Amino acid sequence: MSLRDRLTAQIRASGPMSVAQYMHACLHDPDDGYYATRPALGEAGDFITAPLVSQMFGELIGLWAVETWSRLGRPAKFRLVEMGPGDGTLMSDLLRAARLSREFTEAADVWLVEVSQPLRDRQRQTLGDHLSWAASLDEVPGGAPLILVANELLDCLPARQFVRTDKGWAERMVGLDDAGALAFGLAGAPGVDRLAPVGAILEHSPAQAALGEALALRVMADSGAALLIDYGRAAPGLGDTLQALRRHQKESPLASPGEADLTVHADFPAVMAAAAAQGAQTPQILTQGELLVRLGIGARAEALANARPDLSDVIERQLERLVSPDQMGDLFKAACIHSAGFEPPAFETLT
């Protein structure tokens, strides 16, 4: 029985499910979920991430990690963690750049937080077996400072959706239409209290906020910093951002349960508010372009072009894609959650 058939049967038996429940099933069903069975990255897959655009991205994140470690006092042992590491390209580029500091690499206890077995297999092919895997942040041992990076993780955490009707707010649900096909509908009064015009859609992701809280508690307990990069909003807002990507093309989120990547925009304000509530430091949210420029991507691109003049045009296009406001530069944001007593690179207080 396909995932679509099982979801249909579940809805017939128990009633409509929330958008968050539907997202979780499509992405993480152990038998037919997207990440459990067929995550496809890169030009030949369903989507491409910044580390796959250019080595410069991961290299600069590596330099960010080394400098963060230095500002933490160069601890003799720390946890270097990536959550949602894809095919391992980001960590590979990060570690290559970090080899500039032998002390850093010797001190790093490297962990990948990954629930997808197919992706774990790809990560092993890229990185080897000299590091550790965990299914959640809770499984990564504490007791040492944490330096964590997560690129395009928040967007795959499920979100609920609420619609403002002429009678008030209602929750958007996934049910069945008269023909028995999956369809969106509305149900119940969720208790949302927010002014908005009729037809407005509000997204709320308890999972994203919970991650912000968990990261804050970890860096407060052990010290350290977490860098989150994703496409999303830097200020509270309204709008339907649920989308399905399959072979780089958008399709209805209901079209192919388990066969397409489902995402919503990262709600950085909610993530940072949850972290701040636990006492962590939450500096200003940057755009990806601002982050990479502050970390020196211009100089890195120039060095690569000088070393490979035959690839200078390619490197220029990669640079443009990563930092240009009309490409990834503004759509993607960067946020940092860290312990008190230091300022991570690129997030220093501006005077």
Coordinates of C-alpha atoms in Angstrom, one line a residue:
M1 CA 0.0 0.0 0.0
S2 CA 1.4 3.4 -1.0
L3 CA 1.8 6.3 1.4
R4 CA -1.0 8.1 -0.4
D5 CA -3.3 5.0 0.2
R6 CA -2.3 4.8 3.8
L7 CA -2.9 8.5 4.4
T8 CA -6.3 8.3 2.7
A9 CA -7.2 5.3 4.9
Q10 CA -6.1 7.1 8.0
I11 CA -8.1 10.2 7.2
R12 CA -11.2 8.1 6.5
A13 CA -10.8 6.4 9.8
S14 CA -9.8 9.3 12.0
G15 CA -10.6 12.5 10.2
P16 CA -8.5 15.2 8.6
M17 CA -4.9 15.8 9.8
S18 CA -3.1 19.1 10.3
V19 CA -0.6 20.3 7.7
A20 CA 2.2 19.6 10.2
Q21 CA 1.1 16.0 10.6
Y22 CA 0.9 15.6 6.8
M23 CA 4.4 17.1 6.3
H24 CA 5.8 14.8 9.0
A25 CA 4.3 11.7 7.3
C26 CA 5.4 12.7 3.8
L27 CA 9.0 13.4 5.0
H28 CA 9.6 10.9 7.7
D29 CA 7.3 7.9 7.3
P30 CA 9.7 5.0 7.9
D31 CA 8.6 3.0 4.9
D32 CA 7.7 5.6 2.3
G33 CA 8.7 9.0 3.6
Y34 CA 10.9 11.2 1.4
Y35 CA 13.9 11.3 3.7
A36 CA 13.6 7.7 4.6
T37 CA 13.6 6.4 1.0
R38 CA 14.5 8.9 -1.8
P39 CA 16.2 12.2 -0.8
A40 CA 17.6 13.6 -4.0
L41 CA 20.1 16.5 -3.9
G42 CA 22.0 18.3 -6.6
E43 CA 21.4 19.1 -10.2
A44 CA 20.2 15.6 -11.0
G45 CA 17.9 15.5 -7.9
D46 CA 15.0 17.5 -6.6
F47 CA 16.8 20.6 -5.2
I48 CA 20.3 22.1 -4.8
T49 CA 21.7 23.6 -1.6
A50 CA 24.4 26.3 -1.1
P51 CA 27.2 23.8 -0.4
L52 CA 26.5 22.2 -3.7
V53 CA 26.7 25.6 -5.5
S54 CA 30.3 26.2 -4.5
Q55 CA 33.0 25.0 -2.2
M56 CA 33.3 28.6 -1.0
F57 CA 30.2 28.3 1.1
G58 CA 31.4 25.4 3.2
E59 CA 35.0 26.7 3.4
L60 CA 33.8 30.0 4.9
I61 CA 31.6 28.2 7.4
G62 CA 34.7 26.2 8.3
L63 CA 36.6 29.4 9.0
W64 CA 33.6 30.7 11.0
A65 CA 33.8 27.5 13.1
V66 CA 37.6 27.9 13.7
E67 CA 37.3 31.5 14.7
T68 CA 34.3 30.7 17.0
W69 CA 36.4 28.0 18.6
S70 CA 39.2 30.6 19.1
R71 CA 36.9 33.1 20.7
L72 CA 35.6 30.4 23.0
G73 CA 39.1 30.2 24.4
R74 CA 40.4 27.4 22.2
P75 CA 39.0 24.5 24.3
A76 CA 41.0 21.3 24.2
K77 CA 37.8 19.3 23.4
F78 CA 34.5 20.4 21.8
R79 CA 31.6 19.0 19.8
L80 CA 31.5 20.0 16.2
V81 CA 28.0 19.2 15.0
E82 CA 26.1 19.5 11.8
M83 CA 22.4 19.0 11.8
G84 CA 20.7 17.9 8.5
P85 CA 24.1 17.4 6.7
G86 CA 22.7 16.4 3.3
D87 CA 25.3 14.5 1.3
G88 CA 28.2 15.6 3.6
T89 CA 29.5 18.3 1.2
L90 CA 29.3 21.1 3.7
M91 CA 31.1 19.2 6.5
S92 CA 33.7 18.0 4.0
D93 CA 34.4 21.6 2.8
L94 CA 34.3 22.9 6.4
L95 CA 36.9 20.3 7.6
R96 CA 39.2 21.0 4.6
A97 CA 39.2 24.7 5.5
A98 CA 39.6 24.0 9.2
R99 CA 42.9 22.1 8.5
L100 CA 44.5 25.5 8.6
S101 CA 44.3 25.0 12.4
R102 CA 45.7 21.6 13.5
E103 CA 44.7 22.4 17.1
F104 CA 41.1 22.9 16.0
T105 CA 40.9 19.6 14.1
E106 CA 42.5 17.7 17.0
A107 CA 40.1 19.2 19.5
A108 CA 37.0 18.6 17.4
D109 CA 34.7 15.7 18.2
V110 CA 32.6 15.6 15.0
W111 CA 29.0 14.6 14.9
L112 CA 26.3 14.5 12.2
V113 CA 22.7 14.6 13.3
E114 CA 20.8 12.7 10.6
V115 CA 17.6 10.6 10.6
S116 CA 17.7 9.4 7.0
Q117 CA 19.6 6.2 6.3
P118 CA 20.1 6.9 2.6
L119 CA 21.7 10.2 3.5
R120 CA 23.8 8.6 6.2
D121 CA 25.1 6.3 3.5
R122 CA 26.0 9.2 1.2
Q123 CA 27.7 11.0 4.1
R124 CA 29.9 8.0 4.8
Q125 CA 30.9 7.9 1.1
T126 CA 31.9 11.6 1.4
L127 CA 33.4 11.7 4.8
G128 CA 34.4 8.2 5.8
D129 CA 33.8 6.6 9.2
H130 CA 36.0 8.8 11.4
L131 CA 33.1 10.7 12.9
S132 CA 29.8 9.9 14.7
W133 CA 26.2 9.9 13.8
A134 CA 23.1 10.7 15.9
A135 CA 19.4 10.8 15.2
S136 CA 18.8 13.9 17.4
L137 CA 20.8 16.6 19.2
D138 CA 19.9 14.9 22.5
E139 CA 22.0 11.9 21.4
V140 CA 25.1 14.1 21.0
P141 CA 27.1 13.9 24.3
G142 CA 27.2 17.1 26.4
G143 CA 29.9 18.2 28.7
A144 CA 32.0 20.1 26.1
P145 CA 31.5 23.4 24.2
L146 CA 29.3 23.1 21.1
I147 CA 29.9 24.6 17.7
L148 CA 26.9 23.6 15.5
V149 CA 25.9 24.4 11.9
A150 CA 22.6 23.7 10.2
N151 CA 22.0 24.6 6.6
E152 CA 18.4 24.2 5.3
L153 CA 17.2 22.3 8.3
L154 CA 14.5 24.6 9.7
D155 CA 12.5 24.6 6.4
C156 CA 11.8 20.8 6.6
L157 CA 10.4 21.0 10.2
P158 CA 6.6 20.7 10.0
A159 CA 4.4 23.8 10.4
R160 CA 0.7 24.2 11.1
Q161 CA -1.3 26.6 8.9
F162 CA -4.2 28.9 10.0
V163 CA -6.5 30.8 7.7
R164 CA -8.4 34.0 8.5
T165 CA -12.0 33.6 7.5
D166 CA -14.9 36.0 7.8
K167 CA -15.8 34.1 11.0
G168 CA -12.3 34.2 12.5
W169 CA -9.3 31.9 12.3
A170 CA -9.5 28.3 11.3
E171 CA -6.8 25.6 10.9
R172 CA -6.0 24.4 7.5
M173 CA -6.3 20.6 7.4
V174 CA -5.6 17.8 4.9
G175 CA -8.7 15.7 4.3
L176 CA -10.6 14.1 1.4
D177 CA -12.7 15.6 -1.3
D178 CA -16.0 14.1 -2.7
A179 CA -14.0 11.9 -5.0
G180 CA -11.8 10.6 -2.2
A181 CA -8.7 12.5 -3.2
L182 CA -6.4 14.4 -0.8
A183 CA -7.6 18.0 -0.4
F184 CA -7.2 21.0 1.8
G185 CA -10.0 22.1 4.0
L186 CA -10.7 24.1 7.2
A187 CA -11.6 22.9 10.7
G188 CA -12.1 24.2 14.2
A189 CA -11.3 27.5 15.9
P190 CA -7.6 27.2 17.0
G191 CA -7.6 30.2 19.4
V192 CA -5.2 32.3 17.2
D193 CA -5.4 35.9 18.3
R194 CA -3.9 38.1 15.6
L195 CA -5.3 40.9 13.4
A196 CA -5.2 40.0 9.7
P197 CA -7.4 40.4 6.6
V198 CA -9.7 37.7 5.5
G199 CA -7.8 35.1 3.4
A200 CA -4.5 35.6 5.2
I201 CA -2.5 32.5 6.2
L202 CA -0.5 32.3 9.3
E203 CA 2.1 29.6 9.7
H204 CA 3.3 28.3 13.1
S205 CA 6.0 25.7 13.6
P206 CA 6.3 24.4 17.1
A207 CA 9.1 22.1 15.8
Q208 CA 11.2 25.1 14.7
A209 CA 10.7 26.9 18.0
A210 CA 11.5 23.7 19.9
L211 CA 14.8 23.5 18.1
G212 CA 15.6 27.1 19.0
E213 CA 14.9 26.3 22.6
A214 CA 17.0 23.1 22.5
L215 CA 20.0 24.8 21.0
A216 CA 19.8 27.6 23.6
L217 CA 19.7 25.2 26.5
R218 CA 22.7 23.3 25.1
V219 CA 24.9 26.4 24.6
M220 CA 23.8 27.7 28.0
A221 CA 24.8 24.5 29.6
D222 CA 28.1 23.8 27.8
S223 CA 28.9 27.2 26.1
G224 CA 29.2 27.5 22.3
A225 CA 27.3 28.7 19.3
A226 CA 24.8 27.4 16.7
L227 CA 24.7 28.9 13.2
L228 CA 21.4 28.4 11.3
I229 CA 21.1 29.2 7.6
D230 CA 17.9 28.8 5.7
Y231 CA 15.4 30.5 3.4
G232 CA 12.7 32.3 5.4
R233 CA 11.7 35.5 7.1
A234 CA 13.7 37.8 9.4
A235 CA 10.5 39.5 10.7
P236 CA 7.1 38.2 11.7
G237 CA 4.8 37.8 8.7
L238 CA 1.9 36.1 7.0
G239 CA 1.7 34.0 3.9
D240 CA 1.5 30.4 2.6
T241 CA 5.0 29.1 2.1
L242 CA 4.3 25.4 1.9
Q243 CA 5.8 24.0 -1.2
A244 CA 6.7 20.7 -2.8
L245 CA 9.8 20.3 -5.0
R246 CA 10.4 17.4 -7.4
R247 CA 13.1 17.4 -9.9
H248 CA 13.6 21.1 -9.3
Q249 CA 10.0 21.8 -10.3
K250 CA 7.2 23.0 -7.9
E251 CA 4.1 20.8 -7.6
S252 CA 1.1 20.7 -5.4
P253 CA 2.1 19.5 -1.9
L254 CA -0.7 16.9 -2.1
A255 CA 0.4 15.6 -5.5
S256 CA 3.0 13.0 -4.6
P257 CA 3.1 12.1 -0.9
G258 CA 6.6 10.9 0.0
E259 CA 8.0 11.5 -3.5
A260 CA 8.6 15.2 -3.3
D261 CA 10.5 17.4 -0.8
L262 CA 8.0 19.4 1.3
T263 CA 9.2 22.6 3.0
V264 CA 8.0 25.8 4.6
H265 CA 10.0 29.0 5.2
A266 CA 12.0 29.2 8.3
D267 CA 10.4 31.4 11.0
F268 CA 13.6 32.9 12.4
P269 CA 11.8 35.4 14.7
A270 CA 10.0 32.5 16.5
V271 CA 13.2 30.4 16.6
M272 CA 15.2 33.3 18.1
A273 CA 12.5 34.3 20.5
A274 CA 12.4 30.7 21.9
A275 CA 16.2 30.7 22.3
A276 CA 16.2 34.1 24.0
A277 CA 13.5 33.0 26.4
Q278 CA 16.1 30.4 27.7
G279 CA 18.7 33.1 28.2
A280 CA 20.8 32.6 25.1
Q281 CA 22.3 35.4 23.1
T282 CA 20.5 36.0 19.8
P283 CA 22.2 38.7 17.7
Q284 CA 20.6 40.4 14.7
I285 CA 19.5 38.1 11.9
L286 CA 21.6 38.5 8.7
T287 CA 21.0 37.7 5.1
Q288 CA 23.1 34.9 3.7
G289 CA 24.8 37.5 1.5
E290 CA 25.7 39.7 4.5
L291 CA 27.1 36.6 6.3
L292 CA 29.3 35.5 3.5
V293 CA 30.5 39.0 2.7
R294 CA 31.4 39.6 6.3
L295 CA 33.3 36.2 6.3
G296 CA 35.3 37.2 3.3
I297 CA 33.8 35.5 0.3
G298 CA 35.0 38.2 -2.1
A299 CA 38.6 37.5 -1.2
R300 CA 38.1 33.8 -1.4
A301 CA 36.5 34.0 -4.8
E302 CA 39.4 36.2 -6.0
A303 CA 41.9 33.7 -4.7
L304 CA 40.2 30.8 -6.4
A305 CA 39.9 32.7 -9.7
N306 CA 43.6 33.6 -9.6
A307 CA 44.5 29.9 -9.0
R308 CA 42.2 28.8 -11.8
P309 CA 41.8 31.5 -14.4
D310 CA 40.1 29.1 -16.7
L311 CA 37.3 28.8 -14.1
S312 CA 37.0 32.5 -13.3
D313 CA 33.6 32.9 -15.0
V314 CA 32.2 29.9 -13.2
I315 CA 33.5 31.2 -9.9
E316 CA 31.9 34.6 -10.6
R317 CA 28.6 33.0 -11.3
Q318 CA 28.8 30.9 -8.1
L319 CA 29.6 34.0 -6.1
E320 CA 26.6 35.8 -7.6
R321 CA 24.3 33.0 -6.8
L322 CA 25.3 32.8 -3.2
V323 CA 25.3 36.5 -2.4
S324 CA 23.2 38.4 -4.9
P325 CA 20.0 39.9 -3.4
D326 CA 18.0 38.6 -6.3
Q327 CA 19.3 35.0 -6.0
M328 CA 20.2 33.3 -2.7
G329 CA 21.7 36.3 -1.0
D330 CA 18.5 37.9 0.5
L331 CA 16.1 35.0 0.4
F332 CA 18.3 33.0 2.7
K333 CA 18.9 34.2 6.2
A334 CA 21.6 33.4 8.8
A335 CA 21.0 33.4 12.6
C336 CA 23.3 32.6 15.5
I337 CA 22.3 31.4 19.0
H338 CA 25.3 31.5 21.4
S339 CA 26.3 31.6 25.0
A340 CA 27.4 34.9 26.7
G341 CA 30.9 36.2 27.0
F342 CA 31.9 36.4 23.3
E343 CA 30.6 37.4 19.9
P344 CA 30.8 34.9 17.0
P345 CA 32.3 36.1 13.8
A346 CA 30.0 38.1 11.5
F347 CA 27.6 38.6 14.3
E348 CA 29.6 41.2 16.2
T349 CA 27.7 44.2 17.5
L350 CA 28.0 47.0 15.0
T351 CA 28.8 50.5 16.3

